[in-house]
PDB file of C-alpha atoms and ligand atoms in Angstrom:
ATOM      1  CA  UNK A   1      10.960 -34.517 -24.623  1.00 69.00           C
ATOM      2  CA  UNK A   2      14.394 -32.895 -24.308  1.00 68.00           C
ATOM      3  CA  UNK A   3      17.149 -34.069 -26.687  1.00 74.00           C
ATOM      4  CA  UNK A   4      18.925 -36.981 -24.867  1.00 75.00           C
ATOM      5  CA  UNK A   5      22.203 -36.507 -26.716  1.00 81.00           C
ATOM      6  CA  UNK A   6      24.988 -35.373 -24.355  1.00 80.00           C
ATOM      7  CA  UNK A   7      22.798 -35.758 -21.246  1.00 81.00           C
ATOM      8  CA  UNK A   8      25.256 -34.890 -18.507  1.00 84.00           C
ATOM      9  CA  UNK A   9      25.209 -36.366 -15.028  1.00 87.00           C
ATOM     10  CA  UNK A  10      24.922 -33.727 -12.286  1.00 87.00           C
ATOM     11  CA  UNK A  11      28.199 -33.390 -10.467  1.00 88.00           C
ATOM     12  CA  UNK A  12      27.856 -30.154  -8.361  1.00 90.00           C
ATOM     13  CA  UNK A  13      25.750 -31.184  -5.305  1.00 87.00           C
ATOM     14  CA  UNK A  14      27.426 -28.843  -2.813  1.00 89.00           C
ATOM     15  CA  UNK A  15      27.987 -31.787  -0.472  1.00 88.00           C
ATOM     16  CA  UNK A  16      28.897 -30.502   2.940  1.00 91.00           C
ATOM     17  CA  UNK A  17      27.415 -27.103   2.328  1.00 90.00           C
ATOM     18  CA  UNK A  18      24.103 -26.515   4.256  1.00 88.00           C
ATOM     19  CA  UNK A  19      21.080 -25.639   2.136  1.00 81.00           C
ATOM     20  CA  UNK A  20      20.600 -21.799   2.060  1.00 80.00           C
ATOM     21  CA  UNK A  21      17.707 -20.822   4.192  1.00 76.00           C
ATOM     22  CA  UNK A  22      16.154 -17.622   2.967  1.00 77.00           C
ATOM     23  CA  UNK A  23      14.844 -15.082   5.420  1.00 88.00           C
ATOM     24  CA  UNK A  24      11.945 -12.928   4.267  1.00 95.00           C
ATOM     25  CA  UNK A  25      12.030  -9.161   4.092  1.00 97.00           C
ATOM     26  CA  UNK A  26       8.319  -8.485   4.923  1.00 97.00           C
ATOM     27  CA  UNK A  27       7.434  -8.328   8.599  1.00 97.00           C
ATOM     28  CA  UNK A  28       5.225 -11.154   9.837  1.00 96.00           C
ATOM     29  CA  UNK A  29       5.242 -12.985   6.496  1.00 96.00           C
ATOM     30  CA  UNK A  30       8.000 -15.583   7.014  1.00 95.00           C
ATOM     31  CA  UNK A  31       5.473 -18.333   7.588  1.00 95.00           C
ATOM     32  CA  UNK A  32       3.309 -17.543   4.609  1.00 97.00           C
ATOM     33  CA  UNK A  33       3.219 -19.658   1.498  1.00 96.00           C
ATOM     34  CA  UNK A  34       5.055 -18.925  -1.751  1.00 97.00           C
ATOM     35  CA  UNK A  35       2.220 -17.159  -3.552  1.00 98.00           C
ATOM     36  CA  UNK A  36       1.666 -14.748  -0.725  1.00 98.00           C
ATOM     37  CA  UNK A  37       5.386 -14.018  -0.480  1.00 98.00           C
ATOM     38  CA  UNK A  38       5.632 -13.472  -4.264  1.00 98.00           C
ATOM     39  CA  UNK A  39       2.846 -10.924  -4.245  1.00 98.00           C
ATOM     40  CA  UNK A  40       4.260  -9.180  -1.130  1.00 98.00           C
ATOM     41  CA  UNK A  41       7.668  -9.016  -2.844  1.00 98.00           C
ATOM     42  CA  UNK A  42       6.084  -7.378  -5.758  1.00 98.00           C
ATOM     43  CA  UNK A  43       4.892  -4.580  -3.381  1.00 98.00           C
ATOM     44  CA  UNK A  44       7.793  -4.401  -0.922  1.00 98.00           C
ATOM     45  CA  UNK A  45      11.167  -4.078  -2.590  1.00 98.00           C
ATOM     46  CA  UNK A  46      13.326  -7.062  -1.437  1.00 97.00           C
ATOM     47  CA  UNK A  47      16.415  -4.785  -1.454  1.00 97.00           C
ATOM     48  CA  UNK A  48      15.030  -2.210   0.998  1.00 98.00           C
ATOM     49  CA  UNK A  49      11.989  -3.919   2.511  1.00 98.00           C
ATOM     50  CA  UNK A  50       9.962  -0.812   1.732  1.00 98.00           C
ATOM     51  CA  UNK A  51       7.295   0.268  -0.685  1.00 98.00           C
ATOM     52  CA  UNK A  52       5.989   3.512  -2.305  1.00 98.00           C
ATOM     53  CA  UNK A  53       2.319   2.876  -3.047  1.00 98.00           C
ATOM     54  CA  UNK A  54       0.531   5.485  -5.023  1.00 98.00           C
ATOM     55  CA  UNK A  55      -3.047   5.826  -3.798  1.00 98.00           C
ATOM     56  CA  UNK A  56      -5.704   7.201  -6.105  1.00 98.00           C
ATOM     57  CA  UNK A  57      -8.743   5.442  -4.876  1.00 97.00           C
ATOM     58  CA  UNK A  58     -10.220   8.619  -3.389  1.00 95.00           C
ATOM     59  CA  UNK A  59     -12.873   8.996  -6.137  1.00 94.00           C
ATOM     60  CA  UNK A  60     -14.784   6.067  -4.748  1.00 91.00           C
ATOM     61  CA  UNK A  61     -15.984   8.281  -2.036  1.00 89.00           C
ATOM     62  CA  UNK A  62     -15.023  11.787  -3.167  1.00 92.00           C
ATOM     63  CA  UNK A  63     -15.708  11.698  -6.924  1.00 92.00           C
ATOM     64  CA  UNK A  64     -13.416  13.780  -9.172  1.00 94.00           C
ATOM     65  CA  UNK A  65     -11.401  15.468  -6.407  1.00 94.00           C
ATOM     66  CA  UNK A  66      -8.564  17.807  -7.206  1.00 96.00           C
ATOM     67  CA  UNK A  67      -5.788  15.981  -9.082  1.00 97.00           C
ATOM     68  CA  UNK A  68      -7.980  13.020 -10.003  1.00 97.00           C
ATOM     69  CA  UNK A  69     -10.248  14.644 -12.592  1.00 97.00           C
ATOM     70  CA  UNK A  70      -8.474  12.991 -15.418  1.00 98.00           C
ATOM     71  CA  UNK A  71      -6.590   9.890 -14.349  1.00 98.00           C
ATOM     72  CA  UNK A  72      -5.101   9.499 -17.801  1.00 97.00           C
ATOM     73  CA  UNK A  73      -3.486  12.911 -17.670  1.00 98.00           C
ATOM     74  CA  UNK A  74      -2.433  13.256 -14.007  1.00 97.00           C
ATOM     75  CA  UNK A  75      -1.959   9.730 -12.598  1.00 98.00           C
ATOM     76  CA  UNK A  76      -0.805   7.566 -15.511  1.00 98.00           C
ATOM     77  CA  UNK A  77       2.454   9.529 -15.798  1.00 98.00           C
ATOM     78  CA  UNK A  78       3.306   8.839 -12.152  1.00 98.00           C
ATOM     79  CA  UNK A  79       2.770   5.055 -12.218  1.00 98.00           C
ATOM     80  CA  UNK A  80       6.314   4.286 -13.492  1.00 98.00           C
ATOM     81  CA  UNK A  81       7.718   5.768 -10.326  1.00 98.00           C
ATOM     82  CA  UNK A  82       5.484   3.906  -7.921  1.00 98.00           C
ATOM     83  CA  UNK A  83       6.226   0.410  -6.445  1.00 98.00           C
ATOM     84  CA  UNK A  84       2.514  -0.366  -6.386  1.00 98.00           C
ATOM     85  CA  UNK A  85      -0.716   1.409  -7.326  1.00 98.00           C
ATOM     86  CA  UNK A  86      -3.864   1.519  -5.198  1.00 98.00           C
ATOM     87  CA  UNK A  87      -7.182   2.203  -6.909  1.00 98.00           C
ATOM     88  CA  UNK A  88     -10.702   0.884  -7.416  1.00 98.00           C
ATOM     89  CA  UNK A  89     -11.678  -1.623  -9.981  1.00 97.00           C
ATOM     90  CA  UNK A  90     -13.622   0.976 -12.030  1.00 97.00           C
ATOM     91  CA  UNK A  91     -10.554   3.154 -12.456  1.00 98.00           C
ATOM     92  CA  UNK A  92      -8.203   0.159 -13.010  1.00 98.00           C
ATOM     93  CA  UNK A  93     -10.301  -1.101 -15.820  1.00 97.00           C
ATOM     94  CA  UNK A  94     -11.174   2.139 -17.435  1.00 98.00           C
ATOM     95  CA  UNK A  95      -8.090   4.255 -17.090  1.00 98.00           C
ATOM     96  CA  UNK A  96      -4.983   2.331 -16.086  1.00 98.00           C
ATOM     97  CA  UNK A  97      -3.135   0.927 -19.163  1.00 98.00           C
ATOM     98  CA  UNK A  98      -2.824  -2.848 -19.024  1.00 97.00           C
ATOM     99  CA  UNK A  99       0.890  -2.797 -19.762  1.00 97.00           C
ATOM    100  CA  UNK A 100       2.081  -0.802 -16.629  1.00 96.00           C
ATOM    101  CA  UNK A 101       3.229  -4.003 -15.096  1.00 96.00           C
ATOM    102  CA  UNK A 102       2.925  -2.762 -11.510  1.00 98.00           C
ATOM    103  CA  UNK A 103       1.394  -4.580  -8.594  1.00 98.00           C
ATOM    104  CA  UNK A 104      -2.150  -3.564  -7.880  1.00 98.00           C
ATOM    105  CA  UNK A 105      -3.514  -3.028  -4.371  1.00 98.00           C
ATOM    106  CA  UNK A 106      -7.281  -3.079  -5.115  1.00 98.00           C
ATOM    107  CA  UNK A 107      -9.609  -0.874  -3.070  1.00 97.00           C
ATOM    108  CA  UNK A 108     -11.973  -3.685  -2.353  1.00 97.00           C
ATOM    109  CA  UNK A 109     -14.729  -2.045  -0.219  1.00 94.00           C
ATOM    110  CA  UNK A 110     -17.338   0.646  -0.896  1.00 90.00           C
ATOM    111  CA  UNK A 111     -20.617   1.806   0.362  1.00 83.00           C
ATOM    112  CA  UNK A 112     -20.817   5.466   0.965  1.00 84.00           C
ATOM    113  CA  UNK A 113     -19.924   8.978  -0.380  1.00 88.00           C
ATOM    114  CA  UNK A 114     -18.875  12.295   1.067  1.00 87.00           C
ATOM    115  CA  UNK A 115     -22.529  13.356   0.885  1.00 88.00           C
ATOM    116  CA  UNK A 116     -23.514  11.178   3.794  1.00 85.00           C
ATOM    117  CA  UNK A 117     -22.096   9.510   6.839  1.00 78.00           C
ATOM    118  CA  UNK A 118     -20.725   5.988   6.518  1.00 75.00           C
ATOM    119  CA  UNK A 119     -23.905   4.116   5.727  1.00 74.00           C
ATOM    120  CA  UNK A 120     -22.964   0.670   4.572  1.00 78.00           C
ATOM    121  CA  UNK A 121     -19.828  -1.133   3.622  1.00 84.00           C
ATOM    122  CA  UNK A 122     -19.613  -3.998   1.200  1.00 87.00           C
ATOM    123  CA  UNK A 123     -16.604  -5.814  -0.419  1.00 91.00           C
ATOM    124  CA  UNK A 124     -16.110  -6.856  -3.914  1.00 94.00           C
ATOM    125  CA  UNK A 125     -16.213 -10.471  -5.091  1.00 95.00           C
ATOM    126  CA  UNK A 126     -12.882 -12.269  -4.882  1.00 97.00           C
ATOM    127  CA  UNK A 127     -13.408 -13.597  -8.403  1.00 97.00           C
ATOM    128  CA  UNK A 128     -13.143 -10.014  -9.673  1.00 96.00           C
ATOM    129  CA  UNK A 129      -9.905  -9.456  -7.793  1.00 97.00           C
ATOM    130  CA  UNK A 130      -8.398 -12.650  -9.283  1.00 98.00           C
ATOM    131  CA  UNK A 131      -9.557 -11.661 -12.715  1.00 97.00           C
ATOM    132  CA  UNK A 132      -7.663  -8.394 -12.335  1.00 97.00           C
ATOM    133  CA  UNK A 133      -4.554 -10.270 -11.177  1.00 97.00           C
ATOM    134  CA  UNK A 134      -4.166  -7.953  -7.994  1.00 98.00           C
ATOM    135  CA  UNK A 135      -1.299  -8.206  -5.602  1.00 98.00           C
ATOM    136  CA  UNK A 136      -3.333  -7.131  -2.655  1.00 98.00           C
ATOM    137  CA  UNK A 137      -6.854  -6.298  -1.560  1.00 98.00           C
ATOM    138  CA  UNK A 138      -7.567  -3.249   0.712  1.00 98.00           C
ATOM    139  CA  UNK A 139     -10.521  -2.834   3.023  1.00 97.00           C
ATOM    140  CA  UNK A 140     -11.251  -0.257   5.651  1.00 95.00           C
ATOM    141  CA  UNK A 141     -11.881  -0.739   9.274  1.00 95.00           C
ATOM    142  CA  UNK A 142     -13.903   1.807  11.270  1.00 93.00           C
ATOM    143  CA  UNK A 143     -12.615   0.920  14.704  1.00 94.00           C
ATOM    144  CA  UNK A 144     -14.619   2.717  17.433  1.00 92.00           C
ATOM    145  CA  UNK A 145     -17.508   3.655  15.225  1.00 89.00           C
ATOM    146  CA  UNK A 146     -20.527   2.240  17.114  1.00 89.00           C
ATOM    147  CA  UNK A 147     -22.513   1.663  13.928  1.00 88.00           C
ATOM    148  CA  UNK A 148     -19.918   0.288  11.682  1.00 90.00           C
ATOM    149  CA  UNK A 149     -17.087  -1.228  13.667  1.00 93.00           C
ATOM    150  CA  UNK A 150     -18.594  -4.766  13.655  1.00 94.00           C
ATOM    151  CA  UNK A 151     -19.604  -4.405   9.925  1.00 94.00           C
ATOM    152  CA  UNK A 152     -16.192  -3.373   8.763  1.00 95.00           C
ATOM    153  CA  UNK A 153     -14.271  -5.840  10.895  1.00 96.00           C
ATOM    154  CA  UNK A 154     -16.471  -8.644   9.520  1.00 96.00           C
ATOM    155  CA  UNK A 155     -15.733  -7.364   6.026  1.00 96.00           C
ATOM    156  CA  UNK A 156     -11.948  -7.546   6.664  1.00 97.00           C
ATOM    157  CA  UNK A 157     -12.337 -11.010   8.133  1.00 96.00           C
ATOM    158  CA  UNK A 158     -14.365 -12.228   5.189  1.00 97.00           C
ATOM    159  CA  UNK A 159     -11.922 -10.642   2.744  1.00 97.00           C
ATOM    160  CA  UNK A 160      -8.961 -12.354   4.482  1.00 98.00           C
ATOM    161  CA  UNK A 161     -10.867 -15.683   4.352  1.00 98.00           C
ATOM    162  CA  UNK A 162     -11.452 -15.395   0.643  1.00 98.00           C
ATOM    163  CA  UNK A 163      -8.203 -13.781  -0.424  1.00 98.00           C
ATOM    164  CA  UNK A 164      -5.981 -16.201   1.531  1.00 97.00           C
ATOM    165  CA  UNK A 165      -7.443 -19.106  -0.420  1.00 97.00           C
ATOM    166  CA  UNK A 166      -5.664 -17.645  -3.409  1.00 98.00           C
ATOM    167  CA  UNK A 167      -2.651 -16.277  -1.659  1.00 98.00           C
ATOM    168  CA  UNK A 168      -3.687 -12.723  -2.071  1.00 98.00           C
ATOM    169  CA  UNK A 169      -2.566 -10.443   0.769  1.00 98.00           C
ATOM    170  CA  UNK A 170      -5.018  -8.083   2.386  1.00 98.00           C
ATOM    171  CA  UNK A 171      -4.381  -4.537   3.596  1.00 98.00           C
ATOM    172  CA  UNK A 172      -6.426  -3.175   6.450  1.00 98.00           C
ATOM    173  CA  UNK A 173      -6.972   0.584   6.409  1.00 97.00           C
ATOM    174  CA  UNK A 174      -7.654   2.281   9.686  1.00 97.00           C
ATOM    175  CA  UNK A 175     -10.321   4.892   9.056  1.00 89.00           C
ATOM    176  CA  UNK A 176     -10.523   7.721  11.528  1.00 83.00           C
ATOM    177  CA  UNK A 177     -13.963   8.712  12.523  1.00 74.00           C
ATOM    178  CA  UNK A 178     -14.541  12.387  13.382  1.00 71.00           C
ATOM    179  CA  UNK A 179     -14.866  11.588  17.031  1.00 74.00           C
ATOM    180  CA  UNK A 180     -11.603   9.566  17.189  1.00 76.00           C
ATOM    181  CA  UNK A 181      -8.369  10.956  18.678  1.00 83.00           C
ATOM    182  CA  UNK A 182      -5.603  10.817  16.104  1.00 88.00           C
ATOM    183  CA  UNK A 183      -3.093   9.489  18.569  1.00 94.00           C
ATOM    184  CA  UNK A 184      -0.813   6.458  19.046  1.00 96.00           C
ATOM    185  CA  UNK A 185      -3.265   4.873  21.397  1.00 95.00           C
ATOM    186  CA  UNK A 186      -6.102   4.875  18.711  1.00 96.00           C
ATOM    187  CA  UNK A 187      -3.878   4.037  15.741  1.00 97.00           C
ATOM    188  CA  UNK A 188      -2.139   1.351  17.771  1.00 97.00           C
ATOM    189  CA  UNK A 189      -5.444  -0.198  18.718  1.00 96.00           C
ATOM    190  CA  UNK A 190      -6.856  -0.010  15.155  1.00 97.00           C
ATOM    191  CA  UNK A 191      -3.677  -1.246  13.497  1.00 98.00           C
ATOM    192  CA  UNK A 192      -3.303  -4.148  15.863  1.00 98.00           C
ATOM    193  CA  UNK A 193      -7.059  -5.128  15.331  1.00 98.00           C
ATOM    194  CA  UNK A 194      -6.373  -5.178  11.525  1.00 98.00           C
ATOM    195  CA  UNK A 195      -3.444  -7.543  11.959  1.00 98.00           C
ATOM    196  CA  UNK A 196      -5.243  -9.767  14.573  1.00 98.00           C
ATOM    197  CA  UNK A 197      -8.081 -10.179  11.992  1.00 98.00           C
ATOM    198  CA  UNK A 198      -5.625 -11.324   9.356  1.00 98.00           C
ATOM    199  CA  UNK A 199      -4.438  -8.291   7.502  1.00 98.00           C
ATOM    200  CA  UNK A 200      -0.996  -8.774   5.977  1.00 98.00           C
ATOM    201  CA  UNK A 201      -0.384  -4.993   5.583  1.00 98.00           C
ATOM    202  CA  UNK A 202      -1.815  -2.157   7.676  1.00 98.00           C
ATOM    203  CA  UNK A 203      -2.302   1.413   6.437  1.00 98.00           C
ATOM    204  CA  UNK A 204      -2.620   4.052   9.088  1.00 98.00           C
ATOM    205  CA  UNK A 205      -1.537   7.525   9.842  1.00 97.00           C
ATOM    206  CA  UNK A 206       1.666   8.914  11.333  1.00 98.00           C
ATOM    207  CA  UNK A 207       1.272  10.384  14.779  1.00 97.00           C
ATOM    208  CA  UNK A 208       3.347  11.192  17.898  1.00 97.00           C
ATOM    209  CA  UNK A 209       4.459   7.877  19.373  1.00 97.00           C
ATOM    210  CA  UNK A 210       4.341   6.165  15.979  1.00 98.00           C
ATOM    211  CA  UNK A 211       7.119   3.905  17.061  1.00 97.00           C
ATOM    212  CA  UNK A 212       4.778   2.160  19.461  1.00 97.00           C
ATOM    213  CA  UNK A 213       2.158   1.717  16.765  1.00 97.00           C
ATOM    214  CA  UNK A 214       4.650  -0.048  14.545  1.00 97.00           C
ATOM    215  CA  UNK A 215       6.185  -2.052  17.389  1.00 96.00           C
ATOM    216  CA  UNK A 216       2.824  -3.592  18.452  1.00 96.00           C
ATOM    217  CA  UNK A 217       1.721  -4.409  14.835  1.00 97.00           C
ATOM    218  CA  UNK A 218       3.056  -7.736  13.713  1.00 97.00           C
ATOM    219  CA  UNK A 219       2.815  -6.900   9.970  1.00 98.00           C
ATOM    220  CA  UNK A 220       4.163  -3.967   7.929  1.00 98.00           C
ATOM    221  CA  UNK A 221       2.644  -0.581   8.516  1.00 98.00           C
ATOM    222  CA  UNK A 222       2.490   1.924   5.698  1.00 98.00           C
ATOM    223  CA  UNK A 223       1.254   5.495   6.152  1.00 98.00           C
ATOM    224  CA  UNK A 224      -1.355   7.406   4.330  1.00 97.00           C
ATOM    225  CA  UNK A 225      -0.257  11.021   3.511  1.00 96.00           C
ATOM    226  CA  UNK A 226      -3.462  12.792   4.519  1.00 95.00           C
ATOM    227  CA  UNK A 227      -4.319  16.240   3.487  1.00 95.00           C
ATOM    228  CA  UNK A 228      -2.049  18.217   1.164  1.00 98.00           C
ATOM    229  CA  UNK A 229       1.059  19.710   2.878  1.00 98.00           C
ATOM    230  CA  UNK A 230       3.812  21.851   1.540  1.00 98.00           C
ATOM    231  CA  UNK A 231       6.201  19.521  -0.230  1.00 98.00           C
ATOM    232  CA  UNK A 232       8.927  19.797   2.345  1.00 98.00           C
ATOM    233  CA  UNK A 233       6.537  18.937   5.210  1.00 98.00           C
ATOM    234  CA  UNK A 234       5.212  15.970   3.282  1.00 98.00           C
ATOM    235  CA  UNK A 235       8.806  14.701   2.805  1.00 98.00           C
ATOM    236  CA  UNK A 236       9.408  15.202   6.426  1.00 98.00           C
ATOM    237  CA  UNK A 237       6.304  13.113   7.188  1.00 98.00           C
ATOM    238  CA  UNK A 238       7.669  10.271   5.063  1.00 98.00           C
ATOM    239  CA  UNK A 239      11.153  10.521   6.633  1.00 98.00           C
ATOM    240  CA  UNK A 240       9.831  10.465  10.181  1.00 98.00           C
ATOM    241  CA  UNK A 241       7.530   7.592   9.416  1.00 98.00           C
ATOM    242  CA  UNK A 242      10.259   5.513   7.832  1.00 98.00           C
ATOM    243  CA  UNK A 243      12.636   6.376  10.562  1.00 98.00           C
ATOM    244  CA  UNK A 244      10.204   5.232  13.176  1.00 98.00           C
ATOM    245  CA  UNK A 245       9.553   1.908  11.505  1.00 97.00           C
ATOM    246  CA  UNK A 246       6.995   2.325   8.681  1.00 98.00           C
ATOM    247  CA  UNK A 247       7.498  -0.069   5.762  1.00 98.00           C
ATOM    248  CA  UNK A 248       6.499   2.590   3.301  1.00 98.00           C
ATOM    249  CA  UNK A 249       3.871   5.011   2.269  1.00 98.00           C
ATOM    250  CA  UNK A 250       0.490   4.712   0.556  1.00 98.00           C
ATOM    251  CA  UNK A 251       0.255   8.259  -0.437  1.00 98.00           C
ATOM    252  CA  UNK A 252      -2.188  10.129  -2.658  1.00 98.00           C
ATOM    253  CA  UNK A 253      -2.848  13.901  -2.320  1.00 98.00           C
ATOM    254  CA  UNK A 254       0.551  14.905  -1.288  1.00 98.00           C
ATOM    255  CA  UNK A 255       1.750  13.495  -4.587  1.00 98.00           C
ATOM    256  CA  UNK A 256      -1.016  14.081  -7.106  1.00 98.00           C
ATOM    257  CA  UNK A 257      -1.905  17.604  -5.716  1.00 98.00           C
ATOM    258  CA  UNK A 258       1.704  18.604  -5.654  1.00 98.00           C
ATOM    259  CA  UNK A 259       2.787  21.525  -7.920  1.00 97.00           C
ATOM    260  CA  UNK A 260       4.982  18.935  -9.633  1.00 98.00           C
ATOM    261  CA  UNK A 261       3.598  15.410  -9.040  1.00 98.00           C
ATOM    262  CA  UNK A 262       6.367  13.634 -11.181  1.00 98.00           C
ATOM    263  CA  UNK A 263       9.122  15.294  -9.126  1.00 98.00           C
ATOM    264  CA  UNK A 264       7.267  14.693  -5.828  1.00 98.00           C
ATOM    265  CA  UNK A 265       6.806  10.964  -6.294  1.00 98.00           C
ATOM    266  CA  UNK A 266      10.520  10.656  -7.118  1.00 98.00           C
ATOM    267  CA  UNK A 267      11.430  12.639  -3.983  1.00 98.00           C
ATOM    268  CA  UNK A 268       9.222  10.412  -1.917  1.00 98.00           C
ATOM    269  CA  UNK A 269      10.766   7.337  -3.436  1.00 98.00           C
ATOM    270  CA  UNK A 270      14.259   8.578  -2.616  1.00 98.00           C
ATOM    271  CA  UNK A 271      13.342   9.356   1.056  1.00 98.00           C
ATOM    272  CA  UNK A 272      11.643   5.910   1.409  1.00 98.00           C
ATOM    273  CA  UNK A 273      14.191   3.735  -0.394  1.00 98.00           C
ATOM    274  CA  UNK A 274      17.467   5.712  -0.191  1.00 98.00           C
ATOM    275  CA  UNK A 275      17.051   7.328   3.210  1.00 97.00           C
ATOM    276  CA  UNK A 276      17.387  10.963   1.975  1.00 98.00           C
ATOM    277  CA  UNK A 277      16.710  13.503   4.687  1.00 98.00           C
ATOM    278  CA  UNK A 278      13.748  15.835   4.172  1.00 98.00           C
ATOM    279  CA  UNK A 279      16.196  18.609   3.068  1.00 98.00           C
ATOM    280  CA  UNK A 280      17.885  16.280   0.553  1.00 98.00           C
ATOM    281  CA  UNK A 281      14.424  15.097  -0.646  1.00 98.00           C
ATOM    282  CA  UNK A 282      13.213  18.658  -1.080  1.00 98.00           C
ATOM    283  CA  UNK A 283      16.394  19.616  -2.928  1.00 98.00           C
ATOM    284  CA  UNK A 284      15.756  16.619  -5.282  1.00 98.00           C
ATOM    285  CA  UNK A 285      12.184  17.812  -5.701  1.00 98.00           C
ATOM    286  CA  UNK A 286      13.387  21.323  -6.615  1.00 98.00           C
ATOM    287  CA  UNK A 287      16.022  19.951  -9.004  1.00 98.00           C
ATOM    288  CA  UNK A 288      13.545  17.694 -10.805  1.00 98.00           C
ATOM    289  CA  UNK A 289      11.079  20.631 -10.963  1.00 97.00           C
ATOM    290  CA  UNK A 290      13.427  22.870 -12.980  1.00 93.00           C
TER     291      UNK A 290
HETATM  292  C1  R5P B 301      -7.998   5.768   2.250  1.00 82.25           C
HETATM  293  O1  R5P B 301      -8.939   5.234   2.624  1.00 82.25           O
HETATM  294  C2  R5P B 301      -7.995   6.655   1.167  1.00 82.25           C
HETATM  295  O2  R5P B 301      -8.846   6.141   0.208  1.00 82.25           O
HETATM  296  C3  R5P B 301      -6.597   6.956   0.539  1.00 82.25           C
HETATM  297  O3  R5P B 301      -6.053   5.828  -0.145  1.00 82.25           O
HETATM  298  C4  R5P B 301      -5.679   7.312   1.639  1.00 82.25           C
HETATM  299  O4  R5P B 301      -6.159   8.252   2.452  1.00 82.25           O
HETATM  300  C5  R5P B 301      -4.263   7.726   1.057  1.00 82.25           C
HETATM  301  O5  R5P B 301      -4.381   8.887   0.393  1.00 82.25           O
HETATM  302  P1  R5P B 301      -3.857  10.259   0.988  1.00 82.25           P
HETATM  303  O6  R5P B 301      -2.409  10.187   1.063  1.00 82.25           O
HETATM  304  O7  R5P B 301      -4.384  11.325   0.055  1.00 82.25           O
HETATM  305  O8  R5P B 301      -4.491  10.435   2.386  1.00 82.25           O
END
């Protein structure tokens, strides 16, 4: 019980001043509840509305691919520069220090490896995501894949059902099958299907006509980086995506396979949050690499 001595009557009620109504900086999230918004705000910086997510979930399908052989040596030093980290539960629990204090976007589906075609797809138990205190769960959608479209859409749907009970946002990842065109029509379709099925964030690829992909997607779109590019081209990709409406990047190889990953993630951050041009971003990369 608080000390009742000197209990002061309230006298500053702002009478005549309308209650402040807060807008919300994440697209499509204004009607969500407090817990959802809190988690989304941990990912998307309220000052810029953008996010730099560092993706290093590749091992779940590729094993110890270049740059991910030793998470402790190559990835942990990058985490402080990321707004959010995206990885599997195995790597999170075994290699990410518990005191990094960054929101986690948990890779929540699995079911294949690079040695075979997509052969099944399962999602992790919501209890495990809660135990790891994640800020988002990510699952992949294979739109247009005759064998796995229905299975992966059902997985997204089930994940949203479970995650939304606990106010955990879900990110839908648009996988691109070998036979799919990497164009705005395909990415627009796949992104919209993610959102229609309840995804709160969509991860897709940048393409010609990207503005239309973003415009028709009612939730934030972040881009994957894709295969390793020369640093300046990767920064150009970030710049173009942000300029055409992306809410951020969820980038892996173009950061951790860079000749200087610590410099690269800082350059990406500056392009995403400060609007640096690709030239300015590359100059920053070079300066930080000296
Ligand atoms: C997506 O399914 C992958 O697991 C990666 O998270 C994604 O492709 C982003 O990484 P990268 O920038 O290397 O393409």
